[in-house]
């Protein structure tokens, strides 16, 4: 099997996702999740892990969006918020797993639309599950560490995130 050329992905200072010479269209919340998984490449990202990093997630979101409320971030984390922005309820873990899975799938679909299935497979956010000694299934998202898959987040954006 011949090795295919894998273009570099760049996330620009302005939040554009460029794969080779193509632009992948992602809205703010999908791009925030994508960048979060890139920054945590190789880590097992559970719903609890996401929620414990809500401040970093919020920083990424506002580095991209600049203004407005963080309602989309709260929703992503499974919190409902009232008009004033106070957390009211929290989504069940099972609902959260499906929500995160849907977001992963939507990101992959956006990559696939411009770059095809092979590249989408390489640049997608992966997932897996484990079963602990209590027979409880745990679900994780993971951006695999693959030396052939180069993703660069431009310095200007990184400075806003950090």
mmCIF file with all atom_site columns, C-alpha atoms in Angstrom:
data_model
loop_
_atom_site.group_PDB
_atom_site.id
_atom_site.type_symbol
_atom_site.label_atom_id
_atom_site.label_alt_id
_atom_site.label_comp_id
_atom_site.label_asym_id
_atom_site.label_entity_id
_atom_site.label_seq_id
_atom_site.pdbx_PDB_ins_code
_atom_site.Cartn_x
_atom_site.Cartn_y
_atom_site.Cartn_z
_atom_site.occupancy
_atom_site.B_iso_or_equiv
_atom_site.pdbx_formal_charge
_atom_site.auth_seq_id
_atom_site.auth_comp_id
_atom_site.auth_asym_id
_atom_site.auth_atom_id
_atom_site.pdbx_PDB_model_num
ATOM 1   C CA . UNK A 1 1   ? 0.000   0.000  0.000  1.00 0.00 ? 1   UNK A CA 1
ATOM 2   C CA . UNK A 1 2   ? 1.432   3.327  -1.067 1.00 0.00 ? 2   UNK A CA 1
ATOM 3   C CA . UNK A 1 3   ? 1.706   5.977  1.626  1.00 0.00 ? 3   UNK A CA 1
ATOM 4   C CA . UNK A 1 4   ? -0.468  8.926  0.783  1.00 0.00 ? 4   UNK A CA 1
ATOM 5   C CA . UNK A 1 5   ? 0.686   12.489 1.166  1.00 0.00 ? 5   UNK A CA 1
ATOM 6   C CA . UNK A 1 6   ? -0.883  13.932 4.269  1.00 0.00 ? 6   UNK A CA 1
ATOM 7   C CA . UNK A 1 7   ? -1.289  17.703 4.129  1.00 0.00 ? 7   UNK A CA 1
ATOM 8   C CA . UNK A 1 8   ? -0.687  19.769 7.253  1.00 0.00 ? 8   UNK A CA 1
ATOM 9   C CA . UNK A 1 9   ? -3.676  21.258 9.014  1.00 0.00 ? 9   UNK A CA 1
ATOM 10  C CA . UNK A 1 10  ? -3.328  24.814 10.248 1.00 0.00 ? 10  UNK A CA 1
ATOM 11  C CA . UNK A 1 11  ? -5.732  26.614 12.521 1.00 0.00 ? 11  UNK A CA 1
ATOM 12  C CA . UNK A 1 12  ? -5.139  30.273 11.809 1.00 0.00 ? 12  UNK A CA 1
ATOM 13  C CA . UNK A 1 13  ? -5.034  33.151 14.226 1.00 0.00 ? 13  UNK A CA 1
ATOM 14  C CA . UNK A 1 14  ? -8.557  34.056 13.031 1.00 0.00 ? 14  UNK A CA 1
ATOM 15  C CA . UNK A 1 15  ? -9.857  30.523 13.681 1.00 0.00 ? 15  UNK A CA 1
ATOM 16  C CA . UNK A 1 16  ? -9.929  29.235 10.104 1.00 0.00 ? 16  UNK A CA 1
ATOM 17  C CA . UNK A 1 17  ? -9.176  25.525 9.704  1.00 0.00 ? 17  UNK A CA 1
ATOM 18  C CA . UNK A 1 18  ? -6.999  24.997 6.629  1.00 0.00 ? 18  UNK A CA 1
ATOM 19  C CA . UNK A 1 19  ? -6.233  21.450 5.502  1.00 0.00 ? 19  UNK A CA 1
ATOM 20  C CA . UNK A 1 20  ? -3.762  21.585 2.643  1.00 0.00 ? 20  UNK A CA 1
ATOM 21  C CA . UNK A 1 21  ? -5.367  24.226 0.432  1.00 0.00 ? 21  UNK A CA 1
ATOM 22  C CA . UNK A 1 22  ? -8.930  23.626 1.597  1.00 0.00 ? 22  UNK A CA 1
ATOM 23  C CA . UNK A 1 23  ? -10.947 25.317 4.333  1.00 0.00 ? 23  UNK A CA 1
ATOM 24  C CA . UNK A 1 24  ? -12.876 23.137 6.799  1.00 0.00 ? 24  UNK A CA 1
ATOM 25  C CA . UNK A 1 25  ? -16.003 24.928 7.999  1.00 0.00 ? 25  UNK A CA 1
ATOM 26  C CA . UNK A 1 26  ? -16.556 24.590 11.751 1.00 0.00 ? 26  UNK A CA 1
ATOM 27  C CA . UNK A 1 27  ? -18.651 26.830 13.972 1.00 0.00 ? 27  UNK A CA 1
ATOM 28  C CA . UNK A 1 28  ? -17.216 28.203 17.217 1.00 0.00 ? 28  UNK A CA 1
ATOM 29  C CA . UNK A 1 29  ? -18.279 25.374 19.525 1.00 0.00 ? 29  UNK A CA 1
ATOM 30  C CA . UNK A 1 30  ? -17.115 22.591 17.187 1.00 0.00 ? 30  UNK A CA 1
ATOM 31  C CA . UNK A 1 31  ? -13.817 24.388 16.620 1.00 0.00 ? 31  UNK A CA 1
ATOM 32  C CA . UNK A 1 32  ? -13.405 24.926 20.362 1.00 0.00 ? 32  UNK A CA 1
ATOM 33  C CA . UNK A 1 33  ? -13.865 21.194 21.004 1.00 0.00 ? 33  UNK A CA 1
ATOM 34  C CA . UNK A 1 34  ? -11.502 20.329 18.139 1.00 0.00 ? 34  UNK A CA 1
ATOM 35  C CA . UNK A 1 35  ? -8.763  22.663 19.401 1.00 0.00 ? 35  UNK A CA 1
ATOM 36  C CA . UNK A 1 36  ? -9.276  21.384 22.966 1.00 0.00 ? 36  UNK A CA 1
ATOM 37  C CA . UNK A 1 37  ? -8.664  17.799 21.816 1.00 0.00 ? 37  UNK A CA 1
ATOM 38  C CA . UNK A 1 38  ? -5.594  18.889 19.838 1.00 0.00 ? 38  UNK A CA 1
ATOM 39  C CA . UNK A 1 39  ? -4.147  20.630 22.912 1.00 0.00 ? 39  UNK A CA 1
ATOM 40  C CA . UNK A 1 40  ? -4.817  17.445 24.903 1.00 0.00 ? 40  UNK A CA 1
ATOM 41  C CA . UNK A 1 41  ? -3.564  15.130 22.147 1.00 0.00 ? 41  UNK A CA 1
ATOM 42  C CA . UNK A 1 42  ? -3.096  11.557 23.345 1.00 0.00 ? 42  UNK A CA 1
ATOM 43  C CA . UNK A 1 43  ? -5.176  12.147 26.508 1.00 0.00 ? 43  UNK A CA 1
ATOM 44  C CA . UNK A 1 44  ? -8.349  10.237 27.280 1.00 0.00 ? 44  UNK A CA 1
ATOM 45  C CA . UNK A 1 45  ? -11.039 12.919 27.402 1.00 0.00 ? 45  UNK A CA 1
ATOM 46  C CA . UNK A 1 46  ? -14.092 11.879 29.395 1.00 0.00 ? 46  UNK A CA 1
ATOM 47  C CA . UNK A 1 47  ? -17.099 14.096 30.147 1.00 0.00 ? 47  UNK A CA 1
ATOM 48  C CA . UNK A 1 48  ? -15.662 14.605 33.649 1.00 0.00 ? 48  UNK A CA 1
ATOM 49  C CA . UNK A 1 49  ? -12.293 15.604 32.146 1.00 0.00 ? 49  UNK A CA 1
ATOM 50  C CA . UNK A 1 50  ? -14.030 18.112 29.884 1.00 0.00 ? 50  UNK A CA 1
ATOM 51  C CA . UNK A 1 51  ? -15.989 19.606 32.768 1.00 0.00 ? 51  UNK A CA 1
ATOM 52  C CA . UNK A 1 52  ? -12.877 19.875 34.923 1.00 0.00 ? 52  UNK A CA 1
ATOM 53  C CA . UNK A 1 53  ? -11.246 21.906 32.114 1.00 0.00 ? 53  UNK A CA 1
ATOM 54  C CA . UNK A 1 54  ? -14.219 24.220 31.476 1.00 0.00 ? 54  UNK A CA 1
ATOM 55  C CA . UNK A 1 55  ? -12.063 27.332 32.055 1.00 0.00 ? 55  UNK A CA 1
ATOM 56  C CA . UNK A 1 56  ? -9.606  26.340 29.332 1.00 0.00 ? 56  UNK A CA 1
ATOM 57  C CA . UNK A 1 57  ? -12.509 25.378 27.054 1.00 0.00 ? 57  UNK A CA 1
ATOM 58  C CA . UNK A 1 58  ? -14.077 28.799 27.681 1.00 0.00 ? 58  UNK A CA 1
ATOM 59  C CA . UNK A 1 59  ? -10.720 30.522 26.952 1.00 0.00 ? 59  UNK A CA 1
ATOM 60  C CA . UNK A 1 60  ? -10.481 28.755 23.595 1.00 0.00 ? 60  UNK A CA 1
ATOM 61  C CA . UNK A 1 61  ? -14.089 29.667 22.796 1.00 0.00 ? 61  UNK A CA 1
ATOM 62  C CA . UNK A 1 62  ? -13.563 33.367 23.493 1.00 0.00 ? 62  UNK A CA 1
ATOM 63  C CA . UNK A 1 63  ? -10.190 33.421 21.720 1.00 0.00 ? 63  UNK A CA 1
ATOM 64  C CA . UNK A 1 64  ? -12.231 32.468 18.647 1.00 0.00 ? 64  UNK A CA 1
ATOM 65  C CA . UNK A 1 65  ? -15.548 34.257 19.215 1.00 0.00 ? 65  UNK A CA 1
ATOM 66  C CA . UNK A 1 66  ? -14.262 37.355 21.050 1.00 0.00 ? 66  UNK A CA 1
ATOM 67  C CA . UNK A 1 67  ? -17.629 38.513 22.470 1.00 0.00 ? 67  UNK A CA 1
ATOM 68  C CA . UNK A 1 68  ? -21.002 37.309 23.664 1.00 0.00 ? 68  UNK A CA 1
ATOM 69  C CA . UNK A 1 69  ? -22.036 34.903 26.402 1.00 0.00 ? 69  UNK A CA 1
ATOM 70  C CA . UNK A 1 70  ? -20.592 31.506 27.196 1.00 0.00 ? 70  UNK A CA 1
ATOM 71  C CA . UNK A 1 71  ? -24.003 29.834 26.897 1.00 0.00 ? 71  UNK A CA 1
ATOM 72  C CA . UNK A 1 72  ? -22.720 27.558 24.081 1.00 0.00 ? 72  UNK A CA 1
ATOM 73  C CA . UNK A 1 73  ? -19.865 26.424 26.364 1.00 0.00 ? 73  UNK A CA 1
ATOM 74  C CA . UNK A 1 74  ? -22.278 25.754 29.233 1.00 0.00 ? 74  UNK A CA 1
ATOM 75  C CA . UNK A 1 75  ? -24.549 23.808 26.879 1.00 0.00 ? 75  UNK A CA 1
ATOM 76  C CA . UNK A 1 76  ? -21.593 21.809 25.530 1.00 0.00 ? 76  UNK A CA 1
ATOM 77  C CA . UNK A 1 77  ? -20.646 20.857 29.094 1.00 0.00 ? 77  UNK A CA 1
ATOM 78  C CA . UNK A 1 78  ? -24.209 19.722 29.724 1.00 0.00 ? 78  UNK A CA 1
ATOM 79  C CA . UNK A 1 79  ? -25.367 22.608 31.885 1.00 0.00 ? 79  UNK A CA 1
ATOM 80  C CA . UNK A 1 80  ? -28.621 24.427 31.343 1.00 0.00 ? 80  UNK A CA 1
ATOM 81  C CA . UNK A 1 81  ? -28.454 28.122 32.054 1.00 0.00 ? 81  UNK A CA 1
ATOM 82  C CA . UNK A 1 82  ? -31.181 30.631 32.818 1.00 0.00 ? 82  UNK A CA 1
ATOM 83  C CA . UNK A 1 83  ? -31.522 34.072 31.185 1.00 0.00 ? 83  UNK A CA 1
ATOM 84  C CA . UNK A 1 84  ? -28.952 35.536 33.591 1.00 0.00 ? 84  UNK A CA 1
ATOM 85  C CA . UNK A 1 85  ? -26.414 32.828 32.793 1.00 0.00 ? 85  UNK A CA 1
ATOM 86  C CA . UNK A 1 86  ? -26.672 30.841 36.040 1.00 0.00 ? 86  UNK A CA 1
ATOM 87  C CA . UNK A 1 87  ? -26.307 27.071 35.790 1.00 0.00 ? 87  UNK A CA 1
ATOM 88  C CA . UNK A 1 88  ? -29.625 25.433 36.567 1.00 0.00 ? 88  UNK A CA 1
ATOM 89  C CA . UNK A 1 89  ? -29.527 21.743 35.690 1.00 0.00 ? 89  UNK A CA 1
ATOM 90  C CA . UNK A 1 90  ? -26.949 19.312 34.488 1.00 0.00 ? 90  UNK A CA 1
ATOM 91  C CA . UNK A 1 91  ? -27.451 16.862 31.637 1.00 0.00 ? 91  UNK A CA 1
ATOM 92  C CA . UNK A 1 92  ? -27.284 13.166 32.447 1.00 0.00 ? 92  UNK A CA 1
ATOM 93  C CA . UNK A 1 93  ? -24.001 11.433 31.634 1.00 0.00 ? 93  UNK A CA 1
ATOM 94  C CA . UNK A 1 94  ? -25.659 9.186  29.024 1.00 0.00 ? 94  UNK A CA 1
ATOM 95  C CA . UNK A 1 95  ? -27.087 12.224 27.221 1.00 0.00 ? 95  UNK A CA 1
ATOM 96  C CA . UNK A 1 96  ? -23.664 13.901 27.420 1.00 0.00 ? 96  UNK A CA 1
ATOM 97  C CA . UNK A 1 97  ? -21.946 10.898 25.844 1.00 0.00 ? 97  UNK A CA 1
ATOM 98  C CA . UNK A 1 98  ? -24.345 11.057 22.900 1.00 0.00 ? 98  UNK A CA 1
ATOM 99  C CA . UNK A 1 99  ? -23.959 14.841 22.603 1.00 0.00 ? 99  UNK A CA 1
ATOM 100 C CA . UNK A 1 100 ? -20.145 14.619 22.532 1.00 0.00 ? 100 UNK A CA 1
ATOM 101 C CA . UNK A 1 101 ? -20.311 11.710 20.080 1.00 0.00 ? 101 UNK A CA 1
ATOM 102 C CA . UNK A 1 102 ? -22.552 13.805 17.803 1.00 0.00 ? 102 UNK A CA 1
ATOM 103 C CA . UNK A 1 103 ? -20.078 16.708 17.947 1.00 0.00 ? 103 UNK A CA 1
ATOM 104 C CA . UNK A 1 104 ? -17.177 14.385 17.042 1.00 0.00 ? 104 UNK A CA 1
ATOM 105 C CA . UNK A 1 105 ? -19.194 12.997 14.139 1.00 0.00 ? 105 UNK A CA 1
ATOM 106 C CA . UNK A 1 106 ? -20.158 16.494 12.888 1.00 0.00 ? 106 UNK A CA 1
ATOM 107 C CA . UNK A 1 107 ? -16.484 17.597 12.970 1.00 0.00 ? 107 UNK A CA 1
ATOM 108 C CA . UNK A 1 108 ? -15.428 14.510 11.011 1.00 0.00 ? 108 UNK A CA 1
ATOM 109 C CA . UNK A 1 109 ? -18.221 15.138 8.481  1.00 0.00 ? 109 UNK A CA 1
ATOM 110 C CA . UNK A 1 110 ? -17.013 18.742 7.971  1.00 0.00 ? 110 UNK A CA 1
ATOM 111 C CA . UNK A 1 111 ? -13.466 17.521 7.314  1.00 0.00 ? 111 UNK A CA 1
ATOM 112 C CA . UNK A 1 112 ? -14.773 14.773 5.027  1.00 0.00 ? 112 UNK A CA 1
ATOM 113 C CA . UNK A 1 113 ? -16.787 17.266 2.945  1.00 0.00 ? 113 UNK A CA 1
ATOM 114 C CA . UNK A 1 114 ? -13.633 19.114 1.854  1.00 0.00 ? 114 UNK A CA 1
ATOM 115 C CA . UNK A 1 115 ? -10.892 16.487 2.147  1.00 0.00 ? 115 UNK A CA 1
ATOM 116 C CA . UNK A 1 116 ? -12.525 13.092 1.622  1.00 0.00 ? 116 UNK A CA 1
ATOM 117 C CA . UNK A 1 117 ? -12.923 10.085 3.879  1.00 0.00 ? 117 UNK A CA 1
ATOM 118 C CA . UNK A 1 118 ? -9.267  8.996  4.083  1.00 0.00 ? 118 UNK A CA 1
ATOM 119 C CA . UNK A 1 119 ? -8.057  12.336 5.418  1.00 0.00 ? 119 UNK A CA 1
ATOM 120 C CA . UNK A 1 120 ? -11.137 12.721 7.629  1.00 0.00 ? 120 UNK A CA 1
ATOM 121 C CA . UNK A 1 121 ? -10.226 9.393  9.259  1.00 0.00 ? 121 UNK A CA 1
ATOM 122 C CA . UNK A 1 122 ? -6.739  10.727 10.048 1.00 0.00 ? 122 UNK A CA 1
ATOM 123 C CA . UNK A 1 123 ? -7.832  14.135 11.361 1.00 0.00 ? 123 UNK A CA 1
ATOM 124 C CA . UNK A 1 124 ? -10.966 13.068 13.238 1.00 0.00 ? 124 UNK A CA 1
ATOM 125 C CA . UNK A 1 125 ? -11.327 12.967 17.010 1.00 0.00 ? 125 UNK A CA 1
ATOM 126 C CA . UNK A 1 126 ? -11.242 9.285  17.886 1.00 0.00 ? 126 UNK A CA 1
ATOM 127 C CA . UNK A 1 127 ? -13.176 7.515  20.608 1.00 0.00 ? 127 UNK A CA 1
ATOM 128 C CA . UNK A 1 128 ? -13.087 4.365  22.656 1.00 0.00 ? 128 UNK A CA 1
ATOM 129 C CA . UNK A 1 129 ? -14.651 2.880  25.767 1.00 0.00 ? 129 UNK A CA 1
ATOM 130 C CA . UNK A 1 130 ? -13.484 0.831  28.706 1.00 0.00 ? 130 UNK A CA 1
ATOM 131 C CA . UNK A 1 131 ? -15.252 -1.221 31.354 1.00 0.00 ? 131 UNK A CA 1
ATOM 132 C CA . UNK A 1 132 ? -14.090 -0.831 34.951 1.00 0.00 ? 132 UNK A CA 1
ATOM 133 C CA . UNK A 1 133 ? -14.157 -3.389 37.768 1.00 0.00 ? 133 UNK A CA 1
ATOM 134 C CA . UNK A 1 134 ? -17.736 -2.317 38.634 1.00 0.00 ? 134 UNK A CA 1
ATOM 135 C CA . UNK A 1 135 ? -18.768 -3.259 35.072 1.00 0.00 ? 135 UNK A CA 1
ATOM 136 C CA . UNK A 1 136 ? -19.383 0.419  34.300 1.00 0.00 ? 136 UNK A CA 1
ATOM 137 C CA . UNK A 1 137 ? -18.672 1.504  30.760 1.00 0.00 ? 137 UNK A CA 1
ATOM 138 C CA . UNK A 1 138 ? -16.624 4.705  30.371 1.00 0.00 ? 138 UNK A CA 1
ATOM 139 C CA . UNK A 1 139 ? -16.474 6.607  27.084 1.00 0.00 ? 139 UNK A CA 1
ATOM 140 C CA . UNK A 1 140 ? -13.573 8.753  25.933 1.00 0.00 ? 140 UNK A CA 1
ATOM 141 C CA . UNK A 1 141 ? -12.694 11.080 23.078 1.00 0.00 ? 141 UNK A CA 1
ATOM 142 C CA . UNK A 1 142 ? -9.082  11.154 21.990 1.00 0.00 ? 142 UNK A CA 1
ATOM 143 C CA . UNK A 1 143 ? -7.051  13.020 19.389 1.00 0.00 ? 143 UNK A CA 1
ATOM 144 C CA . UNK A 1 144 ? -4.559  10.276 18.503 1.00 0.00 ? 144 UNK A CA 1
ATOM 145 C CA . UNK A 1 145 ? -0.863  10.985 18.550 1.00 0.00 ? 145 UNK A CA 1
ATOM 146 C CA . UNK A 1 146 ? 0.272   10.330 14.997 1.00 0.00 ? 146 UNK A CA 1
ATOM 147 C CA . UNK A 1 147 ? 3.568   11.803 13.847 1.00 0.00 ? 147 UNK A CA 1
ATOM 148 C CA . UNK A 1 148 ? 2.325   11.816 10.234 1.00 0.00 ? 148 UNK A CA 1
ATOM 149 C CA . UNK A 1 149 ? -0.662  14.012 11.111 1.00 0.00 ? 149 UNK A CA 1
ATOM 150 C CA . UNK A 1 150 ? 0.611   17.568 11.542 1.00 0.00 ? 150 UNK A CA 1
ATOM 151 C CA . UNK A 1 151 ? -1.685  20.123 13.100 1.00 0.00 ? 151 UNK A CA 1
ATOM 152 C CA . UNK A 1 152 ? -0.457  23.620 13.807 1.00 0.00 ? 152 UNK A CA 1
ATOM 153 C CA . UNK A 1 153 ? -2.315  26.228 15.812 1.00 0.00 ? 153 UNK A CA 1
ATOM 154 C CA . UNK A 1 154 ? -0.934  29.625 14.856 1.00 0.00 ? 154 UNK A CA 1
ATOM 155 C CA . UNK A 1 155 ? 0.980   31.476 17.552 1.00 0.00 ? 155 UNK A CA 1
ATOM 156 C CA . UNK A 1 156 ? -1.434  34.430 17.702 1.00 0.00 ? 156 UNK A CA 1
ATOM 157 C CA . UNK A 1 157 ? -4.338  32.131 18.547 1.00 0.00 ? 157 UNK A CA 1
ATOM 158 C CA . UNK A 1 158 ? -2.260  30.125 21.054 1.00 0.00 ? 158 UNK A CA 1
ATOM 159 C CA . UNK A 1 159 ? -1.381  33.349 22.862 1.00 0.00 ? 159 UNK A CA 1
ATOM 160 C CA . UNK A 1 160 ? -5.073  34.205 23.195 1.00 0.00 ? 160 UNK A CA 1
ATOM 161 C CA . UNK A 1 161 ? -5.868  30.723 24.505 1.00 0.00 ? 161 UNK A CA 1
ATOM 162 C CA . UNK A 1 162 ? -3.114  30.514 27.117 1.00 0.00 ? 162 UNK A CA 1
#
